[in-house]
CSV table of C-alpha atoms in Angstrom, one decimal:
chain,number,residue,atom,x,y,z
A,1,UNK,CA,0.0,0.0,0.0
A,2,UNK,CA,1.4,3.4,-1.3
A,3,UNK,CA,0.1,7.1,0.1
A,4,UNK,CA,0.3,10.6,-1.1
A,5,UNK,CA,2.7,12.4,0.4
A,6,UNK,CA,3.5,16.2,1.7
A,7,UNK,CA,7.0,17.4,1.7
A,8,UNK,CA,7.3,21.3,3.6
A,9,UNK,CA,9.8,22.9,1.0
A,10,UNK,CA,12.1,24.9,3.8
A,11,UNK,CA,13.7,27.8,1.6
A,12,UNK,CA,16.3,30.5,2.0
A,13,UNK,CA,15.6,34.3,2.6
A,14,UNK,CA,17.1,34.2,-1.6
A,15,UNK,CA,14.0,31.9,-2.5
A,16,UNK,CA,16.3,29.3,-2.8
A,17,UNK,CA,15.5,25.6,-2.1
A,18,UNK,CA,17.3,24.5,1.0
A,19,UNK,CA,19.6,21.3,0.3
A,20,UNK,CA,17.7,18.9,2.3
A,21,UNK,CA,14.6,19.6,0.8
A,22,UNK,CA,15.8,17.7,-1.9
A,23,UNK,CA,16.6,14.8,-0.7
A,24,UNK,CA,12.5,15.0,1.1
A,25,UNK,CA,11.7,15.0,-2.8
A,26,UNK,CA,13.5,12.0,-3.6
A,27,UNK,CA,12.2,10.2,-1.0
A,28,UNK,CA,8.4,11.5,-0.9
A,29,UNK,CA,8.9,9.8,-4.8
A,30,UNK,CA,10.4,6.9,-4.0
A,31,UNK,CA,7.6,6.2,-0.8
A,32,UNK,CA,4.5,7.1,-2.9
A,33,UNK,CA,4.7,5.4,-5.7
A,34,UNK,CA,1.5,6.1,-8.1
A,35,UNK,CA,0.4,8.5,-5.8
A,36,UNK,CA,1.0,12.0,-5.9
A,37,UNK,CA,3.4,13.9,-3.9
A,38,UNK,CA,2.6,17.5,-2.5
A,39,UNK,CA,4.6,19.9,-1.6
A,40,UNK,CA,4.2,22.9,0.8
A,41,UNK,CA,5.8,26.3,0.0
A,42,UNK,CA,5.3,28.5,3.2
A,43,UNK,CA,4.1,32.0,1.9
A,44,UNK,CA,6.3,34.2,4.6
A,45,UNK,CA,7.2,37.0,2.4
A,46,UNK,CA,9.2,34.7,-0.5
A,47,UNK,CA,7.6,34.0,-3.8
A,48,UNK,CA,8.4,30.3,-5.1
A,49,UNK,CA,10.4,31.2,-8.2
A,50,UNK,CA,9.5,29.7,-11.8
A,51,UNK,CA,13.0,28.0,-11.6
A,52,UNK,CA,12.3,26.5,-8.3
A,53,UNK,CA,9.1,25.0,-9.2
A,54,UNK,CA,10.4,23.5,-12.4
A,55,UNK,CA,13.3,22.0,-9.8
A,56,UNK,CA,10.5,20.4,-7.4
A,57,UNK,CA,9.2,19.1,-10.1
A,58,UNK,CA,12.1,17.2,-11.5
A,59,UNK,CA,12.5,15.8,-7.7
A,60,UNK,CA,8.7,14.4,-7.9
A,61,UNK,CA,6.2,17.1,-6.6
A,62,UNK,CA,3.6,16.8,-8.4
A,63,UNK,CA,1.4,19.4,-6.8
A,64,UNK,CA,2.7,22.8,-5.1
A,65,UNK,CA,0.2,24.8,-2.5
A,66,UNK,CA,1.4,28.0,-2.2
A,67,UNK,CA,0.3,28.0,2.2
A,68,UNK,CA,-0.9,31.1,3.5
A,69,UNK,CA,-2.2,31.7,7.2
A,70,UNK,CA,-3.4,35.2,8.7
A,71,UNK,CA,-0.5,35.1,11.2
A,72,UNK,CA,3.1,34.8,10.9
A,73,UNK,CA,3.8,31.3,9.6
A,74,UNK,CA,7.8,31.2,11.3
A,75,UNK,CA,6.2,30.4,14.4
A,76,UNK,CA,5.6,26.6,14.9
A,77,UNK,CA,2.0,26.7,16.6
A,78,UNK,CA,0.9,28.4,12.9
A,79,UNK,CA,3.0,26.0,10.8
A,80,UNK,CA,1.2,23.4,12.8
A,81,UNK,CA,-2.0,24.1,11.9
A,82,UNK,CA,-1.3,25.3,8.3
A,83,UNK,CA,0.1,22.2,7.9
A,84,UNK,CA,-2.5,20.3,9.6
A,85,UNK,CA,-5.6,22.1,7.4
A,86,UNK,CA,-3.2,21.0,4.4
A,87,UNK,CA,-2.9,17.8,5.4
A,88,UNK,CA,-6.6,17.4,5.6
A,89,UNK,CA,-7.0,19.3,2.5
A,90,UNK,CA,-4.5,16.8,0.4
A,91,UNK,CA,-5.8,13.5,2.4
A,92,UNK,CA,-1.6,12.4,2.8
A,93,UNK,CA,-0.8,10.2,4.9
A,94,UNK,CA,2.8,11.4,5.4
A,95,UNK,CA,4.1,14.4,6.1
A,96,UNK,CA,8.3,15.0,5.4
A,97,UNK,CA,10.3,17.8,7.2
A,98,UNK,CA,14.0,18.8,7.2
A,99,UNK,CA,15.2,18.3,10.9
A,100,UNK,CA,15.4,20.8,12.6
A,101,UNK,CA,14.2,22.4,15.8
A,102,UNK,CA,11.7,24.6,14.5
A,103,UNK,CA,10.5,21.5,12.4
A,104,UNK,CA,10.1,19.6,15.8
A,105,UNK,CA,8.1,21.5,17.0
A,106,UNK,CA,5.7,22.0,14.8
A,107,UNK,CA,5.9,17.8,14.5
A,108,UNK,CA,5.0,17.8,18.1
A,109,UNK,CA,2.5,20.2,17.7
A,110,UNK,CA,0.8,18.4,15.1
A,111,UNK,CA,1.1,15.2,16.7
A,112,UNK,CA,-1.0,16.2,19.6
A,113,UNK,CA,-4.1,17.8,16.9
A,114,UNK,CA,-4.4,15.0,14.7
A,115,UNK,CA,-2.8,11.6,16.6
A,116,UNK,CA,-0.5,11.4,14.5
A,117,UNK,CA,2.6,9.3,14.8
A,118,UNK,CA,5.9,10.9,14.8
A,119,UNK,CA,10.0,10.4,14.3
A,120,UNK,CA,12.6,12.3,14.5
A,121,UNK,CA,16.1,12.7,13.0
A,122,UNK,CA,15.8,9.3,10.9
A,123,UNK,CA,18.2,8.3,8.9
A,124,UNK,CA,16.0,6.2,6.3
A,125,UNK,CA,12.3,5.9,6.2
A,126,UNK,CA,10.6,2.6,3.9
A,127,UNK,CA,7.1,0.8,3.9
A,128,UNK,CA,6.9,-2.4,5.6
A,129,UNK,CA,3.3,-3.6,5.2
A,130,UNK,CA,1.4,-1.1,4.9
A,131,UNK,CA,3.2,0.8,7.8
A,132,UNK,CA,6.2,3.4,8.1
A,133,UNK,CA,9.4,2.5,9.4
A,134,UNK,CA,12.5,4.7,10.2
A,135,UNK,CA,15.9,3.8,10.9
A,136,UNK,CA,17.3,6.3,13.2
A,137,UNK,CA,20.3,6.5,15.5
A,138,UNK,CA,19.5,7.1,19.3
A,139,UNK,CA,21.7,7.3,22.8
A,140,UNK,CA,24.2,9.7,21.4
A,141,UNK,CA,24.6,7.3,18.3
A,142,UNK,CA,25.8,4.4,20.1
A,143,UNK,CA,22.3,2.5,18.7
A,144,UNK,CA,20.9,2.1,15.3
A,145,UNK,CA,16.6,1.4,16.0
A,146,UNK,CA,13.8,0.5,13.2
A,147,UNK,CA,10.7,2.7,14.4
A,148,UNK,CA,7.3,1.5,12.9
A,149,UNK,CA,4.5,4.0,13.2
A,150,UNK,CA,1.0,2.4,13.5
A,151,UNK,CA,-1.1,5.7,13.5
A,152,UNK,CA,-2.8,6.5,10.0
A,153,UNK,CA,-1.4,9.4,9.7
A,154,UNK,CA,2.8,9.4,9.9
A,155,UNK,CA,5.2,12.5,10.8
A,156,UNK,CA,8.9,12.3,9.9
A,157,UNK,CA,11.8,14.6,10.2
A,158,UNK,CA,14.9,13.1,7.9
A,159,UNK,CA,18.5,14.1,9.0
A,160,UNK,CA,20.1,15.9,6.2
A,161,UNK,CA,22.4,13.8,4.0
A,162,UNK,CA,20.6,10.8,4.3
A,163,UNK,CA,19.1,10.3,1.0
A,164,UNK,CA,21.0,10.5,-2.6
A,165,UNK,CA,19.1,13.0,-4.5
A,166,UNK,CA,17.6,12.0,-8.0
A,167,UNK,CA,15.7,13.7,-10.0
A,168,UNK,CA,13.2,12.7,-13.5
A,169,UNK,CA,11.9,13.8,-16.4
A,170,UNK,CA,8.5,15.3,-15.2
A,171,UNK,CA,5.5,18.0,-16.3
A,172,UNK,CA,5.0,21.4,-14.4
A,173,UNK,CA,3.7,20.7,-10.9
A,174,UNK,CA,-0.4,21.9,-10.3
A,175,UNK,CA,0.4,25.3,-8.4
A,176,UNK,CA,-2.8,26.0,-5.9
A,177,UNK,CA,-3.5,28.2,-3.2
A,178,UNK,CA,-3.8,27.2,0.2
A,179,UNK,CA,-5.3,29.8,2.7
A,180,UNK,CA,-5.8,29.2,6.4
A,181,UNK,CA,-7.2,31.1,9.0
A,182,UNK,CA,-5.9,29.7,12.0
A,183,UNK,CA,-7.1,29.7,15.9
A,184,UNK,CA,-6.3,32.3,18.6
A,185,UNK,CA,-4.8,29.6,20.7
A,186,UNK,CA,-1.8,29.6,17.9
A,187,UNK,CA,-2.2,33.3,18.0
A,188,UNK,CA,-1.2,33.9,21.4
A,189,UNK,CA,2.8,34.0,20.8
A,190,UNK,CA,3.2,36.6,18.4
A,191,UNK,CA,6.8,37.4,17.0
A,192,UNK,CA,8.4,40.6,17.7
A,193,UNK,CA,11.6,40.5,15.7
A,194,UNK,CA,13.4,38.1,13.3
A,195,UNK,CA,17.3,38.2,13.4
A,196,UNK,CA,18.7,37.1,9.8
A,197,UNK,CA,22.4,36.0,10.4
A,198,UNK,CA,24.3,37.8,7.4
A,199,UNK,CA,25.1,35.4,4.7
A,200,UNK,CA,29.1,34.1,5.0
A,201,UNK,CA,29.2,32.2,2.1
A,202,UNK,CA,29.5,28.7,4.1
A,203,UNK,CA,26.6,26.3,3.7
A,204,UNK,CA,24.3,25.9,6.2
A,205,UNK,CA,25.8,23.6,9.1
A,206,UNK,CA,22.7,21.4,10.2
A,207,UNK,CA,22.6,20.8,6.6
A,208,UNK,CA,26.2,20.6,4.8
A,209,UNK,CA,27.8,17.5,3.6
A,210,UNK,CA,31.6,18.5,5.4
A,211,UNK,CA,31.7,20.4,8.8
A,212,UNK,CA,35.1,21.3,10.0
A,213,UNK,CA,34.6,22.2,14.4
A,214,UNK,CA,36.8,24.2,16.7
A,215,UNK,CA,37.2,23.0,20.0
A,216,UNK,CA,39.1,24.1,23.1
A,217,UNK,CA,42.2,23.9,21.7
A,218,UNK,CA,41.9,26.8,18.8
A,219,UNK,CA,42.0,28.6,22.2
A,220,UNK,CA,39.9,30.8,20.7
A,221,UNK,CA,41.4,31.7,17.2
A,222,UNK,CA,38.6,30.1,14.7
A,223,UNK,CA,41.1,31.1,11.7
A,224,UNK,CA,42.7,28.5,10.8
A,225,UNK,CA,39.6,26.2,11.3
A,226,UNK,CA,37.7,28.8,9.2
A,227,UNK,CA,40.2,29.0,6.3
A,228,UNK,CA,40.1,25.4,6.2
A,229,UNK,CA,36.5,24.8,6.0
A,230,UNK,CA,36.7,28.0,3.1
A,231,UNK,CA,38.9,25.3,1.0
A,232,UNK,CA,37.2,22.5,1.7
A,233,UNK,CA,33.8,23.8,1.2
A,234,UNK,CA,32.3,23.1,4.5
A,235,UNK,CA,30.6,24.9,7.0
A,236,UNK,CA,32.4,26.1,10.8
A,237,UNK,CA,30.9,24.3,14.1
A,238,UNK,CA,32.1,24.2,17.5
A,239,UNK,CA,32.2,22.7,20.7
A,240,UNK,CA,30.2,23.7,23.9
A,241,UNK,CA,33.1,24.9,25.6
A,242,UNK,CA,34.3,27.4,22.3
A,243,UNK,CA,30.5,29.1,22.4
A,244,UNK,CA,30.1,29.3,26.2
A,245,UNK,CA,33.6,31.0,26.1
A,246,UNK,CA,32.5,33.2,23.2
A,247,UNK,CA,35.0,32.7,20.6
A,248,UNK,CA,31.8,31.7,18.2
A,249,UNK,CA,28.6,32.0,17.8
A,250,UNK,CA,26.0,29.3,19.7
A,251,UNK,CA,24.6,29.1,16.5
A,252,UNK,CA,27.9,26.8,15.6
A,253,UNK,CA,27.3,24.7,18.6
A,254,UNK,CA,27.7,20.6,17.7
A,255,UNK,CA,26.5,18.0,20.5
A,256,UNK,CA,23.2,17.3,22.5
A,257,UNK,CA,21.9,20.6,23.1
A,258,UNK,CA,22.9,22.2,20.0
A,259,UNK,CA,23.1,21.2,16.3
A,260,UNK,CA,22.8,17.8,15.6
A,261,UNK,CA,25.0,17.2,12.2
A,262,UNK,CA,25.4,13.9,9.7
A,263,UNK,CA,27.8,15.3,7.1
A,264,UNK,CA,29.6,12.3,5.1
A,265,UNK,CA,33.2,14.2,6.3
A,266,UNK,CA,33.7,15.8,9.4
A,267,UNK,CA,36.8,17.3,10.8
A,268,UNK,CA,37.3,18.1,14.1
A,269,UNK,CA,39.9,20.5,15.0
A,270,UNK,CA,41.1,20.7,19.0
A,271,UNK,CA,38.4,19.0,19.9
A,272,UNK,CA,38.5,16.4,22.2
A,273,UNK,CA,35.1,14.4,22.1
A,274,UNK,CA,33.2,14.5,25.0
A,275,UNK,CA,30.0,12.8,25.1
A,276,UNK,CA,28.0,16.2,24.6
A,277,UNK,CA,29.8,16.6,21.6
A,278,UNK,CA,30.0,13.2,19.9
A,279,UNK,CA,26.6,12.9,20.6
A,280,UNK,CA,26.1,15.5,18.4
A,281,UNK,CA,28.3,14.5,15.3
A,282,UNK,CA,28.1,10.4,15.7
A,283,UNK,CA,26.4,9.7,12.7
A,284,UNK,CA,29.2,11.7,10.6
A,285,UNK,CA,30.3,9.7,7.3
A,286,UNK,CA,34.0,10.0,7.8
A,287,UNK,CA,36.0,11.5,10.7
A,288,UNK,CA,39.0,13.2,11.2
A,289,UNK,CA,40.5,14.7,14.1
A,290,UNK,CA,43.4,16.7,15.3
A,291,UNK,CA,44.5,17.2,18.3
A,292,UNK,CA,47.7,17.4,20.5
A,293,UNK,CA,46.6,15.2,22.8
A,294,UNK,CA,47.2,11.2,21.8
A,295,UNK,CA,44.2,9.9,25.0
A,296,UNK,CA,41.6,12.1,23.4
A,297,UNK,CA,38.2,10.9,23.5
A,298,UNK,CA,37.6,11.8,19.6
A,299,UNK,CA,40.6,9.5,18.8
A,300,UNK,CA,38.0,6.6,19.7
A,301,UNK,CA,35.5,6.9,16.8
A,302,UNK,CA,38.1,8.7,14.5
A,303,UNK,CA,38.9,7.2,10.7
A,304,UNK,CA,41.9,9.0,10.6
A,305,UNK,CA,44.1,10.9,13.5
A,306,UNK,CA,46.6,13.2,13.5
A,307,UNK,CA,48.4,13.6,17.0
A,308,UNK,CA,50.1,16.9,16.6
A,309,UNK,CA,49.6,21.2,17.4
A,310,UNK,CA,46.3,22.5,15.0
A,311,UNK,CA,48.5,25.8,14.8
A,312,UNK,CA,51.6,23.9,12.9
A,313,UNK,CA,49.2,20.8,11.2
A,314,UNK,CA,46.4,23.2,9.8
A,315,UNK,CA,48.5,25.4,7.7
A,316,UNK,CA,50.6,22.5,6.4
A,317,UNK,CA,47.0,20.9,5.7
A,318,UNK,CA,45.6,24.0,3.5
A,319,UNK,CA,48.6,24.5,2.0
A,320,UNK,CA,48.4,21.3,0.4
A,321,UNK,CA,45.1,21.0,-0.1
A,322,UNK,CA,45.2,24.3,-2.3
A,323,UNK,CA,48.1,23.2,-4.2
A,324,UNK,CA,46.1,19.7,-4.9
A,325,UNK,CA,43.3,22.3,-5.9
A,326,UNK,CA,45.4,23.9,-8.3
């Protein structure tokens, strides 16, 4: 048994598809078969483009609903029931979303409105019998777990970099409109102000395939780590201990309580891999780490290590890789 399915198409400030949407596309077409695969662009001041909706299309959407709510859709108790009347409207019985915080929350939300079943952060989703079953990795990625949901109606957020995007020949999606008016119970947190982080260039790091993180021993200069991930084309994390001391961002925080990452390479940099932070990166393709210290946690679920001083490996390291670069 095969169901339609809605994808949420999460999109830059640009209008730009995010990455992981993508791979939701390619997996909403593998999962529904002959049935048709929706997909939700949230109306919050960004138009979808023509280019962009000839790209869903190659990914499988076959139908696009421009959503529209009278309140501001960035806040999760509005998604939710956007979503929720869309839901109902396109009779799915799946419903994709990137991970991500915002995107659990409005899962959860959701969840408690219509009963339906929910998983987070999996790393595959297939259909076993009629039912929906996710592979995901739980207890700081030291288990790998099959989760079956039994409720008609499934909710699943998919890691980034978990599916290989594909794409087909296909016709123009049906563009609709999708208006909701939505309750004064979702009304009652209003936003006040949004803070856009200005654009650096770097992808996204809950999203990007190769994340290079600063730990304690950058001792605060990011540099190096930065001009590294500027070759390799990754984006910049950190551990716990670099935000709290305010060398970055805690937008760049890796482990537990901050970003939870899957790129296929991952580079750690002075980092010595304490539990809050492995639990955060785990499910990484490939790992590297540096660090000065030979008894370092990280050294434990490394590919490949390098014992030695970031300040004297790091510049030896871009060095080559620029000249390998041509």
């Amino acid at each position: 048994m095969t169901a339609s399915v809605l994808v949420l198409l999460d999109h830059t400030e640009a209008g730009a598809l995010r990455a992981p949407v993508r791979e939701l596309l390619t997996l909403a077409r593998s999962l529904a078969g002959a049935e048709a695969v929706h997909a939700a662009w949230a109306l919050d001041g960004v138009e979808p483009s023509a280019s962009v909706l000839e790209e869903v299309a190659s990914l499988g959407a076959t139908h696009v609903h421009r959503l529209s709510a009278d309140a501001d859709l960035h806040l999760s108790a509005v998604l939710a029931e956007a979503l929720a009347s869309l839901l109902d409207a396109t009779g799915a019985g799946l419903l994709l979303l990137e991970s991500s915080f915002e995107n659990s929350e409005a899962a959860a939300r959701l969840a408690v409105t219509t009963g339906a079943g929910v998983i987070t952060d999996a790393d595959a989703l297939s259909l076993v019998d009629g039912r929906f079953v996710a592979a995901k990795t739980v207890f700081a990625g030291t288990w790998n777990t099959s989760c079956a949901i039994t409720a008609p109606l499934a909710i699943v957020t998919v890691k980034p970099n978990s599916v290989v995007v594909s794409s087909v020949a296909a016709a123009a999606p049906v563009v609709s409109e999708h208006a909701v008016a939505v309750s004064d119970k979702a009304r009652r947190v209003t936003l006040v102000e949004r803070t856009v982080r200005p654009e650096s260039g770097r992808p996204d790091l809950g999203s990007a395939s190769v994340v290079v993180a600063g730990g304690r021993g950058t001792e605060g200069d990011f540099s190096l780590v930065e001009e590294l991930a500027d070759v390799i084309g990754g984006a910049v994390g950190a551990t716990r201990v670099a935000t709290d001391e305010g060398w970055i961002g805690h937008d760049a925080q890796i482990g537990q309580t901050g970003v939870t990452i899957a790129p296929k390479l991952y580079v750690g940099v002075g980092v010595s891999g304490a539990v809050h932070h492995r639990g955060g990166m785990q499910a990484s393709g490939t790992i590297v780490a540096i660090n000065s210290d030979p008894d370092a946690p990280i050294f434990e679920i490394a590919d490949f290590g390098v014992v030695g001083d970031l300040f004297t490996v790091l510049p030896q390291a871009v060095a080559e890789l620029r000249r390998l670069k041509g």
